[in-house]
Short mmCIF file of C-alpha atoms in Angstrom, two decimals:
data_model
loop_
_atom_site.label_atom_id
_atom_site.label_comp_id
_atom_site.label_asym_id
_atom_site.label_seq_id
_atom_site.Cartn_x
_atom_site.Cartn_y
_atom_site.Cartn_z
CA UNK D 87 -65.19 48.84 -26.67
CA UNK D 88 -66.29 45.78 -24.79
CA UNK D 89 -63.22 43.86 -25.75
CA UNK D 90 -61.09 46.75 -24.46
CA UNK D 91 -62.84 46.79 -21.23
CA UNK D 92 -62.68 43.07 -20.83
CA UNK D 93 -59.03 43.10 -21.56
CA UNK D 94 -58.46 45.78 -19.08
CA UNK D 95 -60.31 43.79 -16.43
CA UNK D 96 -58.02 40.88 -17.10
CA UNK D 97 -55.04 42.80 -16.87
CA UNK D 98 -56.08 44.24 -13.43
CA UNK D 99 -57.01 40.65 -12.35
CA UNK D 100 -53.66 39.40 -13.21
CA UNK D 101 -51.65 42.18 -11.74
CA UNK D 102 -53.67 42.10 -8.40
CA UNK D 103 -53.06 38.34 -8.20
CA UNK D 104 -49.36 38.91 -7.02
CA UNK D 105 -50.16 40.91 -3.91
CA UNK D 106 -52.94 38.59 -2.98
CA UNK D 107 -50.76 35.57 -3.29
CA UNK D 108 -48.02 37.14 -1.08
CA UNK D 109 -50.62 38.07 1.67
CA UNK D 110 -51.88 34.45 1.48
CA UNK D 111 -48.17 33.19 1.70
CA UNK D 112 -47.30 35.32 4.74
CA UNK D 113 -50.51 34.31 6.60
CA UNK D 114 -49.63 30.60 5.90
CA UNK D 115 -45.94 31.46 7.06
CA UNK D 116 -47.21 32.85 10.28
CA UNK D 117 -49.34 30.05 10.97
CA UNK D 118 -47.18 27.16 10.10
CA UNK D 119 -43.93 28.62 11.33
CA UNK D 120 -45.60 29.68 14.56
CA UNK D 121 -46.91 26.12 15.29
CA UNK D 122 -43.33 24.70 14.35
CA UNK D 123 -41.57 27.20 16.61
CA UNK D 124 -44.01 27.31 19.61
CA UNK D 125 -44.26 23.41 19.54
CA UNK D 126 -40.65 23.10 19.49
CA UNK D 127 -40.38 25.38 22.55
CA UNK D 128 -43.19 23.50 24.39
CA UNK D 129 -41.37 20.21 23.73
CA UNK D 130 -37.91 21.36 24.32
CA UNK D 131 -36.90 20.40 20.76
CA UNK D 132 -35.93 24.12 20.31
CA UNK D 133 -33.36 26.01 22.28
CA UNK D 134 -30.01 24.25 21.85
CA UNK D 135 -26.65 25.29 20.79
CA UNK D 136 -26.49 28.90 19.61
CA UNK D 137 -30.04 29.52 20.63
CA UNK D 138 -29.36 28.74 24.26
CA UNK D 139 -26.25 30.97 24.17
CA UNK D 140 -28.25 33.88 22.58
CA UNK D 141 -31.31 33.40 24.66
CA UNK D 142 -29.30 33.49 27.93
CA UNK D 143 -27.27 36.43 26.80
CA UNK D 144 -30.47 38.38 25.94
CA UNK D 145 -32.06 37.64 29.27
CA UNK D 146 -28.79 38.70 30.91
CA UNK D 147 -28.82 41.99 28.96
CA UNK D 148 -32.34 42.47 29.90
CA UNK D 149 -31.30 42.31 33.56
CA UNK D 150 -28.57 44.92 32.76
CA UNK D 151 -26.01 42.11 33.26
CA UNK D 152 -22.91 41.55 31.16
CA UNK D 153 -23.92 38.70 28.84
CA UNK D 154 -21.62 35.82 29.49
CA UNK D 155 -21.31 32.50 27.29
CA UNK D 156 -21.35 29.60 29.74
CA UNK D 157 -22.24 26.80 27.24
CA UNK D 158 -19.29 26.65 24.90
CA UNK D 159 -16.24 24.34 25.72
CA UNK D 160 -14.27 26.12 23.06
CA UNK D 161 -14.59 29.69 24.55
CA UNK D 162 -15.91 29.31 28.21
CA UNK D 163 -17.07 32.59 30.24
CA UNK D 164 -16.50 34.93 27.36
CA UNK D 165 -18.83 37.89 26.64
CA UNK D 166 -21.46 36.87 24.04
CA UNK D 167 -21.98 40.29 22.38
CA UNK D 168 -18.47 41.64 22.24
CA UNK D 169 -15.59 38.80 22.22
CA UNK D 170 -16.33 35.74 19.96
CA UNK D 171 -18.52 38.22 17.83
CA UNK D 172 -19.26 41.78 17.95
CA UNK D 173 -23.09 42.36 18.33
CA UNK D 174 -23.85 45.57 20.19
CA UNK D 175 -27.57 45.33 19.06
CA UNK D 176 -27.86 42.57 21.45
CA UNK D 177 -28.11 44.91 24.40
CA UNK D 178 -30.92 46.73 22.69
CA UNK D 179 -32.86 43.44 21.96
CA UNK D 180 -32.31 42.54 25.57
CA UNK D 181 -34.61 45.34 26.74
CA UNK D 182 -37.38 43.17 25.50
CA UNK D 183 -36.39 40.33 27.67
CA UNK D 184 -36.60 42.38 30.71
CA UNK D 185 -40.29 42.18 30.42
CA UNK D 186 -40.87 39.10 28.18
CA UNK D 187 -37.97 36.67 29.10
CA UNK D 188 -39.27 33.44 27.63
CA UNK D 189 -38.25 32.04 24.29
CA UNK D 190 -41.81 32.86 23.12
CA UNK D 191 -40.34 36.37 22.72
CA UNK D 192 -37.69 35.14 20.29
CA UNK D 193 -40.26 33.05 18.43
CA UNK D 194 -42.63 36.14 17.98
CA UNK D 195 -39.65 38.27 16.95
CA UNK D 196 -38.52 35.73 14.37
CA UNK D 197 -42.13 35.38 12.76
CA UNK D 198 -42.45 39.44 12.70
CA UNK D 199 -38.89 39.95 11.27
CA UNK D 200 -39.44 37.39 8.37
CA UNK D 201 -43.00 38.36 7.50
CA UNK D 202 -41.78 42.10 7.33
CA UNK D 203 -38.68 41.00 5.40
CA UNK D 204 -40.98 39.31 2.88
CA UNK D 205 -42.85 42.49 2.21
CA UNK D 206 -39.81 44.67 1.88
CA UNK D 207 -38.15 42.27 -0.57
CA UNK D 208 -41.37 42.27 -2.59
CA UNK D 209 -41.18 45.97 -2.88
CA UNK D 210 -37.35 45.94 -3.61
CA UNK D 211 -38.17 43.59 -6.68
CA UNK D 212 -41.07 45.39 -7.66
CA UNK D 213 -39.23 48.68 -7.79
CA UNK D 214 -36.80 47.10 -10.26
CA UNK D 215 -39.01 44.99 -12.46
CA UNK D 216 -42.46 46.72 -11.96
CA UNK D 217 -44.21 43.47 -11.94
CA UNK D 218 -46.39 42.38 -9.13
CA UNK D 219 -46.27 38.62 -9.95
CA UNK D 220 -42.66 38.22 -10.40
CA UNK D 221 -42.02 40.36 -7.28
CA UNK D 222 -44.38 38.19 -5.05
CA UNK D 223 -42.71 34.92 -6.40
CA UNK D 224 -39.35 36.13 -5.73
CA UNK D 225 -40.24 37.10 -2.19
CA UNK D 226 -41.87 33.98 -1.52
CA UNK D 227 -38.78 31.97 -2.75
CA UNK D 228 -36.61 34.02 -0.49
CA UNK D 229 -38.99 33.31 2.41
CA UNK D 230 -39.12 29.64 1.81
CA UNK D 231 -35.52 29.11 3.44
CA UNK D 232 -36.95 30.45 6.79
CA UNK D 233 -40.22 28.75 6.15
CA UNK D 234 -38.76 25.23 6.71
CA UNK D 235 -39.13 23.37 9.98
CA UNK D 236 -35.80 23.85 11.82
CA UNK D 237 -34.54 23.01 15.43
CA UNK D 238 -31.83 25.50 15.20
CA UNK D 239 -31.42 29.14 14.26
CA UNK D 240 -29.47 32.31 14.95
CA UNK D 241 -31.79 34.95 16.32
CA UNK D 242 -29.52 38.08 15.97
CA UNK D 243 -27.93 36.95 12.77
CA UNK D 244 -31.25 36.23 11.13
CA UNK D 245 -32.93 39.51 12.36
CA UNK D 246 -30.36 41.50 10.35
CA UNK D 247 -32.08 40.31 7.16
CA UNK D 248 -34.99 42.85 7.86
CA UNK D 249 -32.53 45.78 8.22
CA UNK D 250 -30.39 44.75 5.24
CA UNK D 251 -33.51 44.53 2.97
CA UNK D 252 -34.95 48.01 4.27
CA UNK D 253 -31.52 49.56 3.57
CA UNK D 254 -31.47 48.35 0.08
CA UNK D 255 -35.10 49.22 -0.63
CA UNK D 256 -34.70 52.78 0.79
CA UNK D 257 -31.45 53.13 -1.28
CA UNK D 258 -33.20 52.06 -4.60
CA UNK D 259 -36.16 54.54 -3.79
CA UNK D 260 -33.38 57.26 -3.20
CA UNK D 261 -34.31 57.84 0.59
CA UNK D 262 -30.71 57.76 1.56
CA UNK D 263 -31.21 58.90 5.06
CA UNK D 264 -33.47 56.00 6.01
CA UNK D 265 -31.08 53.62 4.08
CA UNK D 266 -28.33 54.85 6.29
CA UNK D 267 -30.48 54.20 9.51
CA UNK D 268 -31.30 50.68 8.28
CA UNK D 269 -27.75 49.94 7.42
CA UNK D 270 -26.37 51.31 10.71
CA UNK D 271 -28.68 48.98 12.65
CA UNK D 272 -27.77 45.98 10.38
CA UNK D 273 -24.02 46.52 11.08
CA UNK D 274 -24.84 46.21 14.97
CA UNK D 275 -26.09 42.69 14.43
CA UNK D 276 -22.64 41.28 13.78
CA UNK D 277 -19.22 42.33 12.66
CA UNK D 278 -19.28 40.68 9.02
CA UNK D 279 -22.53 42.46 7.93
CA UNK D 280 -20.06 45.47 7.27
CA UNK D 281 -18.50 43.33 4.53
CA UNK D 282 -22.04 42.59 3.19
CA UNK D 283 -23.09 46.21 2.91
CA UNK D 284 -19.65 47.29 1.42
CA UNK D 285 -19.91 44.45 -1.27
CA UNK D 286 -23.41 46.03 -2.18
CA UNK D 287 -22.07 49.38 -2.20
CA UNK D 288 -19.11 48.24 -4.55
CA UNK D 289 -21.59 46.47 -6.94
CA UNK D 290 -23.64 49.67 -7.21
CA UNK D 291 -20.63 51.86 -7.74
CA UNK D 292 -19.48 49.59 -10.50
CA UNK D 293 -23.09 49.85 -12.12
CA UNK D 294 -22.80 53.77 -11.90
CA UNK D 295 -19.46 53.64 -13.39
CA UNK D 296 -20.57 51.66 -16.29
CA UNK D 297 -23.99 53.33 -16.97
CA UNK D 298 -23.51 56.87 -15.80
CA UNK D 299 -22.44 57.89 -19.54
CA UNK D 300 -23.66 55.26 -21.82
CA UNK D 301 -23.30 57.42 -24.86
CA UNK D 302 -19.60 58.34 -24.24
CA UNK D 303 -16.54 56.36 -25.18
CA UNK D 304 -14.87 57.54 -21.84
CA UNK D 305 -16.96 56.25 -18.97
CA UNK D 306 -16.73 58.38 -15.94
CA UNK D 307 -18.01 57.90 -12.39
CA UNK D 308 -21.16 59.93 -11.80
CA UNK D 309 -20.56 62.60 -9.18
CA UNK D 310 -23.85 62.62 -7.28
CA UNK D 311 -25.19 62.21 -3.78
CA UNK D 312 -25.80 58.55 -4.56
CA UNK D 313 -22.17 58.03 -5.51
CA UNK D 314 -20.94 59.82 -2.26
CA UNK D 315 -23.31 57.61 -0.30
CA UNK D 316 -22.07 54.32 -1.92
CA UNK D 317 -18.58 55.37 -1.52
CA UNK D 318 -18.89 56.21 2.24
CA UNK D 319 -20.53 52.78 2.79
CA UNK D 320 -17.93 50.87 1.00
CA UNK D 321 -15.28 52.38 3.19
CA UNK D 322 -17.40 52.48 6.36
CA UNK D 323 -18.59 48.84 6.03
CA UNK D 324 -15.07 47.61 5.58
CA UNK D 325 -13.86 49.63 8.49
CA UNK D 326 -16.66 48.47 10.76
CA UNK D 327 -15.51 44.84 9.99
CA UNK D 328 -11.82 45.52 10.32
CA UNK D 329 -12.16 47.49 13.79
CA UNK D 330 -14.57 44.81 15.09
CA UNK D 331 -12.67 41.67 13.85
CA UNK D 332 -9.10 42.82 14.35
CA UNK D 333 -9.32 45.22 17.30
CA UNK D 334 -12.22 44.83 19.56
CA UNK D 335 -12.80 41.13 19.41
CA UNK D 336 -9.02 40.15 20.02
CA UNK D 337 -8.94 42.47 23.16
CA UNK D 338 -10.33 39.54 25.08
CA UNK D 339 -7.51 37.31 23.80
CA UNK D 340 -10.35 35.03 22.48
CA UNK D 341 -10.77 36.36 18.85
CA UNK D 342 -12.94 34.87 16.36
CA UNK D 343 -15.03 31.78 17.52
CA UNK D 344 -14.50 29.97 14.14
CA UNK D 345 -10.72 30.75 13.67
CA UNK D 346 -9.96 27.14 14.47
CA UNK D 347 -12.17 25.79 11.72
CA UNK D 348 -10.87 28.45 9.25
CA UNK D 349 -7.39 27.19 9.73
CA UNK D 350 -8.61 23.54 9.53
CA UNK D 351 -10.09 24.28 5.99
CA UNK D 352 -6.89 25.78 5.00
CA UNK D 353 -7.55 29.43 5.04
CA UNK D 354 -8.95 31.39 2.16
CA UNK D 355 -7.70 29.04 -0.62
CA UNK D 356 -8.12 25.86 1.37
CA UNK D 357 -11.63 25.20 -0.17
CA UNK D 358 -10.14 25.50 -3.69
CA UNK D 359 -7.22 23.22 -2.96
CA UNK D 360 -9.31 20.45 -1.15
CA UNK D 361 -13.01 20.99 -1.73
CA UNK D 362 -14.07 17.69 -0.36
CA UNK D 363 -12.11 18.35 3.06
CA UNK D 364 -13.97 21.73 3.21
CA UNK D 365 -17.38 20.12 2.72
CA UNK D 366 -16.67 17.45 5.37
CA UNK D 367 -15.60 20.04 7.94
CA UNK D 368 -18.59 22.16 7.45
CA UNK D 369 -21.12 19.38 7.59
CA UNK D 370 -19.37 17.28 10.22
#
């Protein structure tokens, strides 16, 4: 009996280790990332390139002005949230900057977003593997990319991670209304997130197609609420990208900001034909 109790205690200790490790990591992330970001702001090492463009646009949106990109030589005086990219959520984030305009607001949002994203990713993996330790390690590995000291990041692009992760988690737990809400918010962060969500939906539909009737020779798509949800998001995500990329953005006559680079690498098949040229252009 004592051996059984001891074994159970050991198992409880092992399975409680994962969440404790995750909490410790998040606290460490908040401290170190906070120091890096705020020291970078104080020493003017953080706030160049796209950060300057987004930071100015968020402040302009907070003042109920139309955000204009005044920094880029390639696309001068363009509307930041609707021309070079389509990012309507920027107008919502801009409300924070009406009251708290400094870059510290961006730093705080960045830390909050990735702390919460790490927790959600932990819950996603745990809902699949049912193992606290593996789930904690996977969430930590994902966060390490955002943990590293960087002088440059993309606020609105990166913030979408929280909502995509939330949408996936609520989908896996069969809370489709909440999944829809999170995916809709994720779409508003940038036009190409529609393709990310439609790709996820396609993968899940293929999974349903294969595993819906394992015991039968003829495999049929399961007609369920989940299938309808995935099909709608497969179509909806693709349409969001198509309308944003081919209709809304070109209206200004500017179009995609990276169109020149896309042509320079040779289009879709360019990297396959000349991979070294592709690498040189990306890292130049």
